PDB file of C-alpha atoms and ligand atoms in Angstrom:
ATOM      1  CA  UNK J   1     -16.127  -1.353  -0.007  1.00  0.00           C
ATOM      2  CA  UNK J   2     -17.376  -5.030   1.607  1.00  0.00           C
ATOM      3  CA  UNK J   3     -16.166  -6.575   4.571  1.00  0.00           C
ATOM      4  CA  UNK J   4     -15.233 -10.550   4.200  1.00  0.00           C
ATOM      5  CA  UNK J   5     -19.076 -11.325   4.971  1.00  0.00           C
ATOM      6  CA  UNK J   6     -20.332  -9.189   1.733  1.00  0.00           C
ATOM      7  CA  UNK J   7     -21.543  -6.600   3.642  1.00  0.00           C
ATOM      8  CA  UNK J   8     -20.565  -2.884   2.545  1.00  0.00           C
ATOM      9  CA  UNK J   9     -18.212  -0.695   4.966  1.00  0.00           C
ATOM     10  CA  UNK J  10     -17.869   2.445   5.859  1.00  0.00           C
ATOM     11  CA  UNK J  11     -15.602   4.931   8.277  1.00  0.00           C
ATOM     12  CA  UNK J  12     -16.473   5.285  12.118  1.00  0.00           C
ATOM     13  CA  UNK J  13     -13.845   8.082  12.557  1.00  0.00           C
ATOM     14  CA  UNK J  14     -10.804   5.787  11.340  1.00  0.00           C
ATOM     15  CA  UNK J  15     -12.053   2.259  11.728  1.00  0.00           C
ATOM     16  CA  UNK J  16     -13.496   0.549   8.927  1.00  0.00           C
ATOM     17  CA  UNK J  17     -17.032  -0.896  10.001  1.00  0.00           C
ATOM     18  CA  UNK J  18     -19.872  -2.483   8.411  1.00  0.00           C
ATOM     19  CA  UNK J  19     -22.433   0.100   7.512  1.00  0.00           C
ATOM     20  CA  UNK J  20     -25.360  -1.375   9.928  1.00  0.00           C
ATOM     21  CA  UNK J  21     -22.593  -1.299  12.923  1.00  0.00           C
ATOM     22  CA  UNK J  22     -21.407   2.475  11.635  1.00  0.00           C
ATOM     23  CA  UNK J  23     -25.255   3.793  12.447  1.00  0.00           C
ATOM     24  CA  UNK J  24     -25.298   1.623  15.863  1.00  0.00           C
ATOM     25  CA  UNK J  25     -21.989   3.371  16.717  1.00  0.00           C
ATOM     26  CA  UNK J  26     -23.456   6.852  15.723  1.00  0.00           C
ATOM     27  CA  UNK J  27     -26.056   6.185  17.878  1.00  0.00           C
ATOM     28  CA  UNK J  28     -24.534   5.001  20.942  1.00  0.00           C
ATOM     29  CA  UNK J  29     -22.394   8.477  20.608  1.00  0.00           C
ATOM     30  CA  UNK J  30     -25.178  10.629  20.677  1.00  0.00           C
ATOM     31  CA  UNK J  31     -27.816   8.878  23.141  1.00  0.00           C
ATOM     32  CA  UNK J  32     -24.468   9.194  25.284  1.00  0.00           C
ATOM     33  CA  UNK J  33     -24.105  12.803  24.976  1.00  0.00           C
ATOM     34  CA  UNK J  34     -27.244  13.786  24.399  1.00  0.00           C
ATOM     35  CA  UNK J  35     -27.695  15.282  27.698  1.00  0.00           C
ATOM     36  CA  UNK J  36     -24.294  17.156  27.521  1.00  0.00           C
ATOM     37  CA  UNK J  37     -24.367  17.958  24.324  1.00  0.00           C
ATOM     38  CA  UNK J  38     -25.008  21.915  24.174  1.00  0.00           C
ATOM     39  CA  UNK J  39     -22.620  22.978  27.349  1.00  0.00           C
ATOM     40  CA  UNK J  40     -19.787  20.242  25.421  1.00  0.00           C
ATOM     41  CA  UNK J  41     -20.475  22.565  22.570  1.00  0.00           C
ATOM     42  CA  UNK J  42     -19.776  25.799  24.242  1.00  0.00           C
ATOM     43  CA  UNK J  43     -16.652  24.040  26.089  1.00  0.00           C
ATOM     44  CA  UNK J  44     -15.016  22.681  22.821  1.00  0.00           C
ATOM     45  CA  UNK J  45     -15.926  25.528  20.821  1.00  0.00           C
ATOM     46  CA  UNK J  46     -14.861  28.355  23.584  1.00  0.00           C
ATOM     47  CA  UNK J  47     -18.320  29.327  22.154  1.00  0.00           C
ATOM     48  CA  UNK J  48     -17.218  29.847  18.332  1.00  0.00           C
ATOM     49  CA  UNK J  49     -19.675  27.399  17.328  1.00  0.00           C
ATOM     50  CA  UNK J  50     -23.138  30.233  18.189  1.00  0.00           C
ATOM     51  CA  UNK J  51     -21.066  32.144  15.704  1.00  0.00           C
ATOM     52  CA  UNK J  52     -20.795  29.758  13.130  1.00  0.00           C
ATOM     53  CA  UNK J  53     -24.847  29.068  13.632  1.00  0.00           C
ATOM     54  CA  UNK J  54     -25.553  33.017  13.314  1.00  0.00           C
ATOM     55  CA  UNK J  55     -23.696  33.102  10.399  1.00  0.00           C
ATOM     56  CA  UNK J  56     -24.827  30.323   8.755  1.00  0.00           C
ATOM     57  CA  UNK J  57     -28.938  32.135   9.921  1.00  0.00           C
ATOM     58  CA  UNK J  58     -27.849  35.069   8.207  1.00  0.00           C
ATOM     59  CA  UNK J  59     -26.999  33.762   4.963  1.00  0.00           C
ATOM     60  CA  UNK J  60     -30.136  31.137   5.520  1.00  0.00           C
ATOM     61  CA  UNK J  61     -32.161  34.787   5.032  1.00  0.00           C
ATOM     62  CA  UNK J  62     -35.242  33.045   6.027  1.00  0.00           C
ATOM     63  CA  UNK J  63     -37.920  35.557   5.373  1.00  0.00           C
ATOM     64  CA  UNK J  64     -41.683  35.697   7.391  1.00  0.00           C
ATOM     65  CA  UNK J  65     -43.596  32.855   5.789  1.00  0.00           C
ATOM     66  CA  UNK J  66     -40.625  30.774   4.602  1.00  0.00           C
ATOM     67  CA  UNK J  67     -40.725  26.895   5.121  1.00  0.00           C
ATOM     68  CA  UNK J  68     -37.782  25.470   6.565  1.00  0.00           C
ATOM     69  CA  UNK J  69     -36.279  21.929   7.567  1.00  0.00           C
ATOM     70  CA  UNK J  70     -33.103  21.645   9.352  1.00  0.00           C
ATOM     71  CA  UNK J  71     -32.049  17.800   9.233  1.00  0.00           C
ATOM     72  CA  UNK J  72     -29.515  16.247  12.364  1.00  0.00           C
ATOM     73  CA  UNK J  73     -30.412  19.130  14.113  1.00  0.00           C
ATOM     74  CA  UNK J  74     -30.047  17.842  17.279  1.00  0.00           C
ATOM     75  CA  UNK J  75     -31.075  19.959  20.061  1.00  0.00           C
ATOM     76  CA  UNK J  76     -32.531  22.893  17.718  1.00  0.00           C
ATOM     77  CA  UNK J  77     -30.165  26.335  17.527  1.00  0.00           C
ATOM     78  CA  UNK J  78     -30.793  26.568  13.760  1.00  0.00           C
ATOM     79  CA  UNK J  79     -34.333  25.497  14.286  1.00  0.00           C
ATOM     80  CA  UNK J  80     -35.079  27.948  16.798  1.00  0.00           C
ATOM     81  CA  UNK J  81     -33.200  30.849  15.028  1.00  0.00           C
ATOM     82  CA  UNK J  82     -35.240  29.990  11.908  1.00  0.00           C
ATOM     83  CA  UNK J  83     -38.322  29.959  14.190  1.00  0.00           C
ATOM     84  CA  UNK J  84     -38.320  33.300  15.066  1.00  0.00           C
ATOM     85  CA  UNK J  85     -37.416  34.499  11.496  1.00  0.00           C
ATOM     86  CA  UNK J  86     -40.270  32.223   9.637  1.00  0.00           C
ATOM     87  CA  UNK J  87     -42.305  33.857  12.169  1.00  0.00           C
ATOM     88  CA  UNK J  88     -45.929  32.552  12.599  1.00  0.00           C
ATOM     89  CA  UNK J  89     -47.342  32.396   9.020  1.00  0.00           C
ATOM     90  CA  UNK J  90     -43.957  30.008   8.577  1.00  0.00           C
ATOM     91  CA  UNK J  91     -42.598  26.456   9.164  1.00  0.00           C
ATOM     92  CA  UNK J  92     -39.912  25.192  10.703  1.00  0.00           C
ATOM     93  CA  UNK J  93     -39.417  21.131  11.151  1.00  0.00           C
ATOM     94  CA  UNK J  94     -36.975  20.173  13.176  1.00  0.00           C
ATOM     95  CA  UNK J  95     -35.766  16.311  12.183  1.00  0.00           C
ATOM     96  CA  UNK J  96     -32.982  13.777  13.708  1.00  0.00           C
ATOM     97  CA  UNK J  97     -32.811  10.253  13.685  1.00  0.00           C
ATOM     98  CA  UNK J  98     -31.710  10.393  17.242  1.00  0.00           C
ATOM     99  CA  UNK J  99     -35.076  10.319  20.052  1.00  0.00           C
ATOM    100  CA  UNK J 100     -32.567  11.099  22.823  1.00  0.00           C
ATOM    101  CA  UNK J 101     -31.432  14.133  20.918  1.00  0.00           C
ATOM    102  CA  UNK J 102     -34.774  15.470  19.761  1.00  0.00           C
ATOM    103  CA  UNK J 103     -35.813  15.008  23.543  1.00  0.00           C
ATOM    104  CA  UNK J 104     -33.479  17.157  24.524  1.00  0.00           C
ATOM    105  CA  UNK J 105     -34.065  19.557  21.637  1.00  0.00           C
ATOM    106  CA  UNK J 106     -37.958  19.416  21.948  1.00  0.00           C
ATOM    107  CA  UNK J 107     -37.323  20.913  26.131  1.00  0.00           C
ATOM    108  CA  UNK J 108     -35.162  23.663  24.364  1.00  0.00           C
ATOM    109  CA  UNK J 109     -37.729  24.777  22.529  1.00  0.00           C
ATOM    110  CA  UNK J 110     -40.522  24.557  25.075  1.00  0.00           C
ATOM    111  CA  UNK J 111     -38.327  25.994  27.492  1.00  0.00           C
ATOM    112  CA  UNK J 112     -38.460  29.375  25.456  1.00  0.00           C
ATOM    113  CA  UNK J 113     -41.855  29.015  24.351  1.00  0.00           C
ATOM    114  CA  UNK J 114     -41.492  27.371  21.184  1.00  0.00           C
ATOM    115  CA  UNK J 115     -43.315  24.674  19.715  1.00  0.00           C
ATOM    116  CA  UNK J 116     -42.150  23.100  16.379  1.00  0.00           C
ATOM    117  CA  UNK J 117     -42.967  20.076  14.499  1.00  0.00           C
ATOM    118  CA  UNK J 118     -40.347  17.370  15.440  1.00  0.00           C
ATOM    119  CA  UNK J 119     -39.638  14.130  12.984  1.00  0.00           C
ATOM    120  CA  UNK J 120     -37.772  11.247  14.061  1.00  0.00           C
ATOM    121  CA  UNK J 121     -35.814  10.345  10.798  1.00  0.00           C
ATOM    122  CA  UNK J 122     -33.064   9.509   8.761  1.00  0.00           C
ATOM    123  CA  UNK J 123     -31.937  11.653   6.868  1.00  0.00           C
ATOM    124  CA  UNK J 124     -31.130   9.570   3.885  1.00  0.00           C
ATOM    125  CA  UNK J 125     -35.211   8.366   3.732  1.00  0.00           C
ATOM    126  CA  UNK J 126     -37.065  11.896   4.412  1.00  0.00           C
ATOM    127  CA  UNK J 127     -41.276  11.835   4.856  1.00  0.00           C
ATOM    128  CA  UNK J 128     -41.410  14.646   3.496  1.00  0.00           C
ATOM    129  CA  UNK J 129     -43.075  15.743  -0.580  1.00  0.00           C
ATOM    130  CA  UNK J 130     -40.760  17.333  -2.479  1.00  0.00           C
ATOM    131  CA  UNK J 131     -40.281  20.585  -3.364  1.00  0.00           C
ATOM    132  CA  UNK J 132     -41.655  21.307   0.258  1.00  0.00           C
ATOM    133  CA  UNK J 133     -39.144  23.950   1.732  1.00  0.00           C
ATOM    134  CA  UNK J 134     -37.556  27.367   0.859  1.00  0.00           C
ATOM    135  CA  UNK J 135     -34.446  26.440   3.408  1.00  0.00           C
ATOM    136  CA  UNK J 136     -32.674  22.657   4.227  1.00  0.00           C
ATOM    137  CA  UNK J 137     -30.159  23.026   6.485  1.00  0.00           C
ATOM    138  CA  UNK J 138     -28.008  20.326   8.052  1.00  0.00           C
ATOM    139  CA  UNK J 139     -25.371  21.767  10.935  1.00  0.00           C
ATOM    140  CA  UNK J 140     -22.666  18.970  11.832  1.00  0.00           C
ATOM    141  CA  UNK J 141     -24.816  15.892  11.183  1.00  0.00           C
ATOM    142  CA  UNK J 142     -23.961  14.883   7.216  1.00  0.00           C
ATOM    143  CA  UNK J 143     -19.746  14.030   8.593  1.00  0.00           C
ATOM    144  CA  UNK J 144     -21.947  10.984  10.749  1.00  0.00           C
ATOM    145  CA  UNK J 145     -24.102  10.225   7.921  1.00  0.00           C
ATOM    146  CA  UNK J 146     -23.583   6.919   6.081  1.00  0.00           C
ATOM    147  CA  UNK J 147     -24.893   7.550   2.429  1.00  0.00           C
ATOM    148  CA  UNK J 148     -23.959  11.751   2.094  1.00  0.00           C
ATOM    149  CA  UNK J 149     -25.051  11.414  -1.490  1.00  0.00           C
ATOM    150  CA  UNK J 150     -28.327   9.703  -0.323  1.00  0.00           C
ATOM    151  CA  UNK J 151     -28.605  12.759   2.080  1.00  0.00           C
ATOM    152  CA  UNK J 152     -27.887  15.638   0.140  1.00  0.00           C
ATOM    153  CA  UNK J 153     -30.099  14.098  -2.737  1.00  0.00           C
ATOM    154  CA  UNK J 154     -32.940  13.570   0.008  1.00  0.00           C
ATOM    155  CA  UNK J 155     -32.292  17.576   0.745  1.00  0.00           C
ATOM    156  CA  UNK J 156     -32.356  18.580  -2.475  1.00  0.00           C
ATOM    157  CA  UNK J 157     -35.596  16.798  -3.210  1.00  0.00           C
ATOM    158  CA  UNK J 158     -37.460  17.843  -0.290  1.00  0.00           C
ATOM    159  CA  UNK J 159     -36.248  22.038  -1.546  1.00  0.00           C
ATOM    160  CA  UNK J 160     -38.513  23.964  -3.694  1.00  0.00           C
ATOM    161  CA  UNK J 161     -36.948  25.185  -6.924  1.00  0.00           C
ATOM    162  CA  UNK J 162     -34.951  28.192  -6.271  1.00  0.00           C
ATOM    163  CA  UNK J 163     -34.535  27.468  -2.673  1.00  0.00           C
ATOM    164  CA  UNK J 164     -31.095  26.229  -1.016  1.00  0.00           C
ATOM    165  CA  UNK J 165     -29.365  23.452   0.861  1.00  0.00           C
ATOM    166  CA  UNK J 166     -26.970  24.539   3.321  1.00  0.00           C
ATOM    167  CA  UNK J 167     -24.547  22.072   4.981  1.00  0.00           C
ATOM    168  CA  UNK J 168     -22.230  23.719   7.977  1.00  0.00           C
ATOM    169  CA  UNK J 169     -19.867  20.780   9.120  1.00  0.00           C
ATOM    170  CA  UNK J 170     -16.510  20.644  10.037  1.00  0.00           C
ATOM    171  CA  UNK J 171     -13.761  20.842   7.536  1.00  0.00           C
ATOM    172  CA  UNK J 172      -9.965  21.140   6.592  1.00  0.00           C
ATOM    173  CA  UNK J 173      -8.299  23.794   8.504  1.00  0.00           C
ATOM    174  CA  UNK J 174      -5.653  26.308   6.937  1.00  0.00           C
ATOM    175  CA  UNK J 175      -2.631  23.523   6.993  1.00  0.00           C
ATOM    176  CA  UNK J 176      -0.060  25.852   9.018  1.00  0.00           C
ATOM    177  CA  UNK J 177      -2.401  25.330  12.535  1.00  0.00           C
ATOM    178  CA  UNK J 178      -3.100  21.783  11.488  1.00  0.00           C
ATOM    179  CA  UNK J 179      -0.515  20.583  14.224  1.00  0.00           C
ATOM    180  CA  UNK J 180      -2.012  22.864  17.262  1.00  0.00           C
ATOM    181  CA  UNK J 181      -5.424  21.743  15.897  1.00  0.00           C
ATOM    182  CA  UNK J 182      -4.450  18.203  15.906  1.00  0.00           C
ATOM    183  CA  UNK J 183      -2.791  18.523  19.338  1.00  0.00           C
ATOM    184  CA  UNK J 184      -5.747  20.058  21.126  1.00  0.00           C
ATOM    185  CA  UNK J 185      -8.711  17.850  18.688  1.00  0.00           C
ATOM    186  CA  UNK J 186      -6.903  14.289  20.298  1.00  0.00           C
ATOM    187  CA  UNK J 187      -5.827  15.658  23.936  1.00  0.00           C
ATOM    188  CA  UNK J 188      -8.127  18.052  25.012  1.00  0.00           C
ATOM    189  CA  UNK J 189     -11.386  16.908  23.589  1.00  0.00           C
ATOM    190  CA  UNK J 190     -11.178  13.584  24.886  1.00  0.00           C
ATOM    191  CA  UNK J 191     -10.645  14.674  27.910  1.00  0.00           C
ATOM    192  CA  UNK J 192     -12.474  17.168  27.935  1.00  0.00           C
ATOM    193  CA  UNK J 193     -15.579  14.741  27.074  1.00  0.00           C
ATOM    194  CA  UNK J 194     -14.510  12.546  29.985  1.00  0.00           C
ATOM    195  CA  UNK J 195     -14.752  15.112  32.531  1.00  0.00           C
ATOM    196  CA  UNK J 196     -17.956  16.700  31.585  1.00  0.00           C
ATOM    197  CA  UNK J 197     -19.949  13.590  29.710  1.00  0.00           C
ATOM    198  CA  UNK J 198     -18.065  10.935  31.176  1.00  0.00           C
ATOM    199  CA  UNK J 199     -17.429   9.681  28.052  1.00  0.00           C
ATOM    200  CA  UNK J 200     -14.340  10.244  25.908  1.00  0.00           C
ATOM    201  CA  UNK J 201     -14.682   7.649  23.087  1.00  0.00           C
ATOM    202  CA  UNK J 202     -17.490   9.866  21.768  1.00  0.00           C
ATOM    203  CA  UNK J 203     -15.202  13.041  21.833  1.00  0.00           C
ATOM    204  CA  UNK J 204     -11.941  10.873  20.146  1.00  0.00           C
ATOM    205  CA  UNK J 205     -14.385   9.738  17.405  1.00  0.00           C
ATOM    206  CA  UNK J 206     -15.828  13.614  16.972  1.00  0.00           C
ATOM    207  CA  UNK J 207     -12.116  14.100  16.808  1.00  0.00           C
ATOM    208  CA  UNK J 208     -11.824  11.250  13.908  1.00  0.00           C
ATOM    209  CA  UNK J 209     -14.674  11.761  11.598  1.00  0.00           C
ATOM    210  CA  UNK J 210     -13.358  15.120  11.189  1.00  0.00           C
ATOM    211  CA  UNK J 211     -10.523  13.756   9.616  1.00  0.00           C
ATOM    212  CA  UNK J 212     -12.027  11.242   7.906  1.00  0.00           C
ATOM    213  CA  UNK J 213     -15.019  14.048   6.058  1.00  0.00           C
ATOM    214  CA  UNK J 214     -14.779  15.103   2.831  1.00  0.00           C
ATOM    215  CA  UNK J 215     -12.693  18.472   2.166  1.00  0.00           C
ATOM    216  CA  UNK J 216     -14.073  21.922   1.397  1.00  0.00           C
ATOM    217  CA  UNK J 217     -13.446  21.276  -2.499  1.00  0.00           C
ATOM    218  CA  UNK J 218     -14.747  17.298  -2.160  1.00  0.00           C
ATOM    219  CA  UNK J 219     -18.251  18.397  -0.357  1.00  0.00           C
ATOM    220  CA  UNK J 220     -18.593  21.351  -3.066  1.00  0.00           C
ATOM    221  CA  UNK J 221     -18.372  17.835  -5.193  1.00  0.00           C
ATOM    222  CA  UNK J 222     -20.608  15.877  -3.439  1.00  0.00           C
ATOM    223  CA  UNK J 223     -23.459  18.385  -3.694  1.00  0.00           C
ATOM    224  CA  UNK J 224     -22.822  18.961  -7.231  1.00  0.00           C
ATOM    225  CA  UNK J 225     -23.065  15.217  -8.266  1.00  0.00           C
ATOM    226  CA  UNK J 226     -26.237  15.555  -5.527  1.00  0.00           C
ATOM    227  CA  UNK J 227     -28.020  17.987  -8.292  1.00  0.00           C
ATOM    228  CA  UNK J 228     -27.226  21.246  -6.625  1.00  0.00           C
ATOM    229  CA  UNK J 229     -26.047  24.132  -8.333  1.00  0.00           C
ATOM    230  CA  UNK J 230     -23.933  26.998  -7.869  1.00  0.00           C
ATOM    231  CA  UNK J 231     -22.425  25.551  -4.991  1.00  0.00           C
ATOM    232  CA  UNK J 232     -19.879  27.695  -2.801  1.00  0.00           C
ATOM    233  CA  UNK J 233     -18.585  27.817   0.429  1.00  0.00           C
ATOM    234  CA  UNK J 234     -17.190  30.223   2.618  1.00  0.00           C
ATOM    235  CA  UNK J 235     -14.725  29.327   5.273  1.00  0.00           C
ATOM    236  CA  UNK J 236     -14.989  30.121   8.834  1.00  0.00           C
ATOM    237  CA  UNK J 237     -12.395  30.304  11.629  1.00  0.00           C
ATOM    238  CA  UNK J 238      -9.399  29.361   8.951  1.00  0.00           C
ATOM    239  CA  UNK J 239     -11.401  26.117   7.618  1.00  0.00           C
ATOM    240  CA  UNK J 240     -11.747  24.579  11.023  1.00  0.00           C
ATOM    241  CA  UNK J 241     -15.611  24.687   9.617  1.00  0.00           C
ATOM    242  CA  UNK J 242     -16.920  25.489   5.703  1.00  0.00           C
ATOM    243  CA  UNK J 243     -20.499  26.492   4.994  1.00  0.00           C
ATOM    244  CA  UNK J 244     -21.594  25.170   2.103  1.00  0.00           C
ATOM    245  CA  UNK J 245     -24.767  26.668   0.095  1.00  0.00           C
ATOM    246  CA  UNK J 246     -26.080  25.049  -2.926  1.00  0.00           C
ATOM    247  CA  UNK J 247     -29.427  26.339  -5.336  1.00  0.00           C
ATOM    248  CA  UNK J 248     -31.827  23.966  -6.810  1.00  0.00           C
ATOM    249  CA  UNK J 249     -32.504  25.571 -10.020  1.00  0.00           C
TER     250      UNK J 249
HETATM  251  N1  SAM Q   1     -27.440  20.150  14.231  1.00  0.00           N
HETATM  252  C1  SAM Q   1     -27.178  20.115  15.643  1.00  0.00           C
HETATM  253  C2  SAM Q   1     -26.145  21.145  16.004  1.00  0.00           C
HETATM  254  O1  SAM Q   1     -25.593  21.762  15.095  1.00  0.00           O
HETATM  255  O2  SAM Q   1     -25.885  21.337  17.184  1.00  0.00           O
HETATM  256  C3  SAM Q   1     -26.761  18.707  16.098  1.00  0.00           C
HETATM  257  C4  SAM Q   1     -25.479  18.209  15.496  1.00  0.00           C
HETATM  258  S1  SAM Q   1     -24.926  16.691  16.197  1.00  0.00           S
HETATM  259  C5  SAM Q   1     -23.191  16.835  16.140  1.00  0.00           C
HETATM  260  C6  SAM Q   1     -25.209  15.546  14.905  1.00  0.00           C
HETATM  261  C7  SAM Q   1     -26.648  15.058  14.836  1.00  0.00           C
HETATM  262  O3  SAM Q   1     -26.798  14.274  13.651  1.00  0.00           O
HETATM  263  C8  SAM Q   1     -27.050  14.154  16.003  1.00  0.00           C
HETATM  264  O4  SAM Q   1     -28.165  14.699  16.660  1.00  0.00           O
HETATM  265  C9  SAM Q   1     -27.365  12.821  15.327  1.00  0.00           C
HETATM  266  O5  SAM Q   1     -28.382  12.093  15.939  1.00  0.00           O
HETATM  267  C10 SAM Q   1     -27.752  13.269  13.933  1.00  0.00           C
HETATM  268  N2  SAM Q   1     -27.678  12.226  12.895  1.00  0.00           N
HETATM  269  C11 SAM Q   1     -26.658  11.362  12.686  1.00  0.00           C
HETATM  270  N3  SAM Q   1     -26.955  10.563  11.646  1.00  0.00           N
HETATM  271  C12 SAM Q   1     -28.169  10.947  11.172  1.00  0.00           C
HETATM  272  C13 SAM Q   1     -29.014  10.518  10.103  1.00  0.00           C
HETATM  273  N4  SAM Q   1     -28.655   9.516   9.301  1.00  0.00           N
HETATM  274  N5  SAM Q   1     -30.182  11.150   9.922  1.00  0.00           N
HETATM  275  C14 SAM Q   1     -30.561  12.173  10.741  1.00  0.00           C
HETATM  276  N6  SAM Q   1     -29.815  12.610  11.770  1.00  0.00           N
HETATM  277  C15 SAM Q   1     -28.625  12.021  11.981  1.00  0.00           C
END
């Protein structure tokens, strides 16, 4: 879609904005919340989301050795969990296009004695060879990426044949708790964001691009017409979040 100027647009939760203004927007949220961000994510997630990360590590099954790349990944919980798998003979890259949020997720690492390569970048344009990695992962970041099918093609190139792109992100909850969900996603996240971040635009638009991402089914989709195979997903807590694993044959 174009705006009246030419220029393409895109969603920012449910406004329609020009692309360039929709990664400007994406980036005010996160340098905003950057400092917050992990104790918001306990808060919102009464926790759930550590669960959702250890299950999406398990059926990662990174091995001693392995070379991994989680893209978005913000302050590093999949990075470090695939740290300590990969183990020293391994890699693990921690990327995000965001230098507040890799700030934050570079002292999380040091703090328990890790040290990982970090890369500033987008994850539509990745420096990296392909074929490089066993594992891509990308945990909540692809829903406030411009181009997905730029993305998940990026991933895909960057994975070794027979390795996997995983994508954990929100998704489309089982429709009888869609009203509670809805209820608590645009009252108490908003304000829950004000209290603790002092900022509750960012926390009505987290709220919005959930909406506004592509369903369970439509993602499986995406990664397909991406050049991944055997895509499935499993569901966790009723749909509120899918993980999605696809093979590159
Ligand atoms: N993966 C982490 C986690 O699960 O806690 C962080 C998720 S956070 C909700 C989303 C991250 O995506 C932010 O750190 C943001 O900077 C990053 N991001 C947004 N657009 C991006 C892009 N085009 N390329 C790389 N990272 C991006």
């Amino acid at each position: 879609m174009a705006d009246k100027s030419g220029d393409s647009t895109t969603h920012f939760g449910y406004r329609q904005v020009t692309e360039g203004e929709k990664a400007q927007r994406v980036a005010q949220v996160f340098d905003s919340v950057a400092s917050r961000y992990d104790l918001m994510n306990d808060l919102m997630s009464a926790g759930l989301h550590r669960l959702w990360k250890a299950f999406t590590v398990r059926q990662a099954d990174v091995r001693p050795g392995m070379k991994v790349l989680d893209v978005a990944g913000g302050t590093g919980d999949l990075a470090r969990a695939f740290a300590k798998r990969a183990g020293p003979q391994g890699r693990v890259v921690l990327t995000d296009i965001n230098g507040a949020m890799l700030r934050e997720g570079r002292d999380r690492l040091l703090d328990r004695g890790l040290m990982l390569p970090l890369v500033q970048c987008d994850a539509e344009r990745l420096p990296f060879a392909s074929g490089t990695f066993d594992v891509v992962s990308v945990a909540f970041g692809l829903r406030n990426m411009t181009h997905k099918d730029a993305a998940l093609a990026e991933m895909r190139r960057v994975t070794r044949p027979g390795g996997k792109v995983m994508v954990l992100e929100f998704s489309r909850i089982w429709q009888p708790l869609a009203p509670v969900y809805d209820a608590y996603s645009f009252n108490v996240l908003p304000w829950l964001g004000k209290k603790i971040a002092g900022d509750s635009d960012s926390y009505r638009y987290l709220a919005e691009s959930i909406r506004v991402h592509p369903s369970q089914e439509e993602l499986a989709r995406l990664m397909e017409q991406a050049g991944l195979e055997s895509v499935q997903w499993f569901n966790l807590t009723a749909g509120v979040c899918a993980l999605h694993v696809g093979r590159k044959i």
